[in-house]
């Protein structure tokens, strides 16, 4: 049940992995669409927190091309609806998330990503 | 009943059996939901607005259900896979992560509008493997959490400390990570209903009031920043006294001016404020000289 809203907030937390550790790259993904009640006001308020490029790249890699390349200055309602679909309704059930910098793989099984680190990877 | 954190590590203690027992038990359920309600109250999120909340140690999603009801979007982390499985079966709305909170979070800065955690952080004080060092894990946990929260925001932790030392350790670790705030003890005089909430704040805010059972007799156990202020006051007081005494002769240092009883009362107050156990009551016998026996 990794939604893209959470994925957009998630960086790699391995020790000394501080550069280029976001976004985590999906691979071997099993995607499930689950309708969720719309809350466009929340999405609107959430906009400043989003990393737009990362979101669009990830959405495209998952086969959703409804979002424009750059963040629109004045967002329309249709765009908000598309955002809602991408952020809240796309769930990753199975697959892997890989850090682009250190290559750590976070496996997702049954909708739950395993974020546990090995002892030597834990930061101080 | 012995405490679960003394039995085994959390991911083993909350195995399949314990996880389903935990979620099926209506008493645990009602206590958990009460504490979550209170934590949400202390969290003081803006009303009628959907917020992005982190649930630390979400378990089977008992607290998450209340977050759903309040209309918040949430992310839950827990270390026990069995508990998360139960949460999946119960079809909670939030995203679930298998995560050891002592290893720190990887969330981007300013992600969450708030964080709650019900009966979890006492587990961080255990060293379950040779490489675990509780102060280090607490430190890592609080620093990464601090950066994952937006400014201003709050994080509320309900927890069951074993001793005052543990409370001290947690509070210091949180302060070192840059959090403000302190402890709120609900119903401090009741053995059963007594609940401790650690209210941590990012940015400048005021500590909320504790519940006392009576309507107006509220008491805040200002262990956090309140303590710091108090210490400052005492230091200043001492300095002032020294200065006043220093006006006369330098050799005496104003020793005689302080009344013995006053001094003892002040010391006792200080110990009580620090939460030290076994401070004697004040009575008419306080600071009286003992008879000399031969």
GROMACS .gro file of N, CA, C and O in nm, chain B residues 188-242:
model
  220
  312UNK      N    1  -0.216   1.272   3.775
  312UNK     CA    2  -0.090   1.235   3.840
  312UNK      C    3  -0.109   1.165   3.974
  312UNK      O    4  -0.019   1.096   4.020
  313UNK      N    5  -0.226   1.184   4.037
  313UNK     CA    6  -0.244   1.126   4.169
  313UNK      C    7  -0.310   0.989   4.166
  313UNK      O    8  -0.328   0.928   4.269
  314UNK      N    9  -0.350   0.944   4.050
  314UNK     CA   10  -0.413   0.813   4.042
  314UNK      C   11  -0.313   0.711   3.990
  314UNK      O   12  -0.237   0.737   3.898
  315UNK      N   13  -0.315   0.593   4.054
  315UNK     CA   14  -0.218   0.493   4.013
  315UNK      C   15  -0.258   0.432   3.879
  315UNK      O   16  -0.174   0.402   3.796
  316UNK      N   17  -0.389   0.414   3.861
  316UNK     CA   18  -0.438   0.344   3.742
  316UNK      C   19  -0.450   0.436   3.622
  316UNK      O   20  -0.406   0.401   3.512
  317UNK      N   21  -0.512   0.551   3.644
  317UNK     CA   22  -0.544   0.637   3.531
  317UNK      C   23  -0.427   0.724   3.489
  317UNK      O   24  -0.431   0.792   3.388
  318UNK      N   25  -0.319   0.722   3.568
  318UNK     CA   26  -0.204   0.807   3.540
  318UNK      C   27  -0.145   0.774   3.404
  318UNK      O   28  -0.114   0.660   3.374
  319UNK      N   29  -0.133   0.875   3.319
  319UNK     CA   30  -0.078   0.851   3.186
  319UNK      C   31   0.023   0.961   3.155
  319UNK      O   32   0.000   1.077   3.183
  320UNK      N   33   0.134   0.919   3.100
  320UNK     CA   34   0.237   1.016   3.067
  320UNK      C   35   0.238   1.046   2.919
  320UNK      O   36   0.236   0.954   2.838
  321UNK      N   37   0.237   1.171   2.885
  321UNK     CA   38   0.249   1.211   2.744
  321UNK      C   39   0.369   1.302   2.731
  321UNK      O   40   0.384   1.396   2.807
  322UNK      N   41   0.453   1.268   2.638
  322UNK     CA   42   0.566   1.355   2.608
  322UNK      C   43   0.523   1.441   2.490
  322UNK      O   44   0.494   1.390   2.383
  323UNK      N   45   0.512   1.572   2.515
  323UNK     CA   46   0.468   1.663   2.409
  323UNK      C   47   0.590   1.735   2.354
  323UNK      O   48   0.646   1.820   2.421
  324UNK      N   49   0.628   1.698   2.235
  324UNK     CA   50   0.745   1.762   2.176
  324UNK      C   51   0.700   1.861   2.070
  324UNK      O   52   0.605   1.837   1.998
  325UNK      N   53   0.769   1.972   2.063
  325UNK     CA   54   0.729   2.074   1.970
  325UNK      C   55   0.844   2.120   1.883
  325UNK      O   56   0.955   2.137   1.930
  326UNK      N   57   0.811   2.141   1.759
  326UNK     CA   58   0.906   2.203   1.667
  326UNK      C   59   0.864   2.349   1.660
  326UNK      O   60   0.749   2.378   1.631
  327UNK      N   61   0.954   2.439   1.686
  327UNK     CA   62   0.918   2.581   1.689
  327UNK      C   63   0.865   2.620   1.826
  327UNK      O   64   0.850   2.537   1.914
  328UNK      N   65   0.836   2.750   1.841
  328UNK     CA   66   0.796   2.802   1.972
  328UNK      C   67   0.649   2.775   1.998
  328UNK      O   68   0.563   2.818   1.925
  329UNK      N   69   0.619   2.701   2.105
  329UNK     CA   70   0.480   2.676   2.143
  329UNK      C   71   0.474   2.658   2.293
  329UNK      O   72   0.574   2.647   2.360
  330UNK      N   73   0.348   2.651   2.344
  330UNK     CA   74   0.330   2.635   2.487
  330UNK      C   75   0.290   2.491   2.520
  330UNK      O   76   0.219   2.427   2.444
  331UNK      N   77   0.333   2.441   2.635
  331UNK     CA   78   0.297   2.305   2.676
  331UNK      C   79   0.150   2.301   2.715
  331UNK      O   80   0.103   2.385   2.790
  332UNK      N   81   0.073   2.202   2.661
  332UNK     CA   82  -0.068   2.193   2.698
  332UNK      C   83  -0.087   2.151   2.843
  332UNK      O   84   0.005   2.099   2.906
  333UNK      N   85  -0.209   2.175   2.895
  333UNK     CA   86  -0.239   2.142   3.034
  333UNK      C   87  -0.272   1.995   3.051
  333UNK      O   88  -0.332   1.934   2.964
  334UNK      N   89  -0.238   1.938   3.165
  334UNK     CA   90  -0.270   1.798   3.194
  334UNK      C   91  -0.408   1.787   3.255
  334UNK      O   92  -0.460   1.882   3.313
  335UNK      N   93  -0.468   1.669   3.241
  335UNK     CA   94  -0.597   1.643   3.304
  335UNK      C   95  -0.573   1.597   3.446
  335UNK      O   96  -0.477   1.528   3.476
  336UNK      N   97  -0.665   1.634   3.535
  336UNK     CA   98  -0.644   1.605   3.675
  336UNK      C   99  -0.762   1.534   3.739
  336UNK      O  100  -0.756   1.488   3.852
  337UNK      N  101  -0.873   1.525   3.669
  337UNK     CA  102  -0.993   1.467   3.728
  337UNK      C  103  -1.081   1.575   3.786
  337UNK      O  104  -1.203   1.570   3.777
  338UNK      N  105  -1.022   1.678   3.848
  338UNK     CA  106  -1.099   1.792   3.895
  338UNK      C  107  -1.109   1.892   3.781
  338UNK      O  108  -1.037   1.883   3.683
  339UNK      N  109  -1.201   1.990   3.797
  339UNK     CA  110  -1.222   2.081   3.686
  339UNK      C  111  -1.113   2.187   3.674
  339UNK      O  112  -1.065   2.216   3.566
  340UNK      N  113  -1.072   2.242   3.791
  340UNK     CA  114  -0.978   2.353   3.778
  340UNK      C  115  -0.837   2.320   3.825
  340UNK      O  116  -0.743   2.388   3.791
  341UNK      N  117  -0.823   2.215   3.905
  341UNK     CA  118  -0.692   2.185   3.960
  341UNK      C  119  -0.601   2.118   3.861
  341UNK      O  120  -0.572   2.000   3.868
  342UNK      N  121  -0.555   2.193   3.764
  342UNK     CA  122  -0.468   2.134   3.663
  342UNK      C  123  -0.324   2.144   3.708
  342UNK      O  124  -0.282   2.239   3.770
  343UNK      N  125  -0.251   2.043   3.668
  343UNK     CA  126  -0.110   2.046   3.706
  343UNK      C  127  -0.025   2.004   3.588
  343UNK      O  128  -0.053   1.906   3.521
  344UNK      N  129   0.074   2.080   3.561
  344UNK     CA  130   0.165   2.043   3.454
  344UNK      C  131   0.300   2.008   3.515
  344UNK      O  132   0.355   2.083   3.594
  345UNK      N  133   0.345   1.893   3.483
  345UNK     CA  134   0.475   1.852   3.533
  345UNK      C  135   0.579   1.902   3.435
  345UNK      O  136   0.612   1.836   3.339
  346UNK      N  137   0.628   2.020   3.459
  346UNK     CA  138   0.717   2.082   3.361
  346UNK      C  139   0.857   2.026   3.369
  346UNK      O  140   0.950   2.092   3.414
  347UNK      N  141   0.871   1.902   3.328
  347UNK     CA  142   1.004   1.841   3.333
  347UNK      C  143   1.096   1.901   3.227
  347UNK      O  144   1.215   1.902   3.243
  348UNK      N  145   1.035   1.945   3.121
  348UNK     CA  146   1.115   1.984   3.004
  348UNK      C  147   1.177   2.121   3.020
  348UNK      O  148   1.265   2.142   3.102
  349UNK      N  149   1.126   2.213   2.943
  349UNK     CA  150   1.184   2.346   2.944
  349UNK      C  151   1.155   2.418   3.075
  349UNK      O  152   1.232   2.501   3.119
  350UNK      N  153   1.038   2.385   3.138
  350UNK     CA  154   1.000   2.446   3.264
  350UNK      C  155   1.110   2.425   3.366
  350UNK      O  156   1.145   2.516   3.441
  351UNK      N  157   1.163   2.305   3.366
  351UNK     CA  158   1.269   2.268   3.459
  351UNK      C  159   1.390   2.359   3.438
  351UNK      O  160   1.448   2.409   3.532
  352UNK      N  161   1.421   2.377   3.311
  352UNK     CA  162   1.537   2.456   3.275
  352UNK      C  163   1.521   2.598   3.331
  352UNK      O  164   1.613   2.654   3.391
  353UNK      N  165   1.400   2.652   3.315
  353UNK     CA  166   1.371   2.788   3.359
  353UNK      C  167   1.388   2.797   3.509
  353UNK      O  168   1.444   2.890   3.565
  354UNK      N  169   1.336   2.696   3.576
  354UNK     CA  170   1.338   2.690   3.720
  354UNK      C  171   1.482   2.691   3.771
  354UNK      O  172   1.517   2.763   3.863
  355UNK      N  173   1.561   2.610   3.707
  355UNK     CA  174   1.701   2.601   3.747
  355UNK      C  175   1.767   2.737   3.732
  355UNK      O  176   1.843   2.782   3.816
  356UNK      N  177   1.732   2.802   3.622
  356UNK     CA  178   1.785   2.935   3.593
  356UNK      C  179   1.748   3.030   3.706
  356UNK      O  180   1.832   3.105   3.757
  357UNK      N  181   1.620   3.024   3.748
  357UNK     CA  182   1.573   3.111   3.854
  357UNK      C  183   1.652   3.089   3.983
  357UNK      O  184   1.692   3.183   4.050
  358UNK      N  185   1.672   2.962   4.012
  358UNK     CA  186   1.744   2.929   4.135
  358UNK      C  187   1.886   2.982   4.129
  358UNK      O  188   1.938   3.038   4.225
  359UNK      N  189   1.945   2.967   4.012
  359UNK     CA  190   2.081   3.015   3.995
  359UNK      C  191   2.086   3.167   4.017
  359UNK      O  192   2.173   3.219   4.087
  360UNK      N  193   1.988   3.234   3.957
  360UNK     CA  194   1.983   3.379   3.971
  360UNK      C  195   1.966   3.420   4.116
  360UNK      O  196   2.030   3.513   4.164
  361UNK      N  197   1.875   3.348   4.183
  361UNK     CA  198   1.845   3.375   4.324
  361UNK      C  199   1.973   3.368   4.406
  361UNK      O  200   2.005   3.454   4.486
  362UNK      N  201   2.048   3.262   4.380
  362UNK     CA  202   2.170   3.239   4.455
  362UNK      C  203   2.268   3.354   4.431
  362UNK      O  204   2.333   3.403   4.521
  363UNK      N  205   2.274   3.396   4.306
  363UNK     CA  206   2.366   3.502   4.269
  363UNK      C  207   2.328   3.633   4.339
  363UNK      O  208   2.413   3.704   4.392
  364UNK      N  209   2.196   3.657   4.340
  364UNK     CA  210   2.147   3.780   4.401
  364UNK      C  211   2.184   3.783   4.550
  364UNK      O  212   2.227   3.883   4.603
  365UNK      N  213   2.168   3.668   4.612
  365UNK     CA  214   2.197   3.660   4.754
  365UNK      C  215   2.344   3.687   4.780
  365UNK      O  216   2.384   3.758   4.871
  366UNK      N  217   2.426   3.630   4.695
  366UNK     CA  218   2.570   3.644   4.708
  366UNK      C  219   2.607   3.792   4.695
  366UNK      O  220   2.685   3.845   4.773
   0.00000   0.00000   0.00000
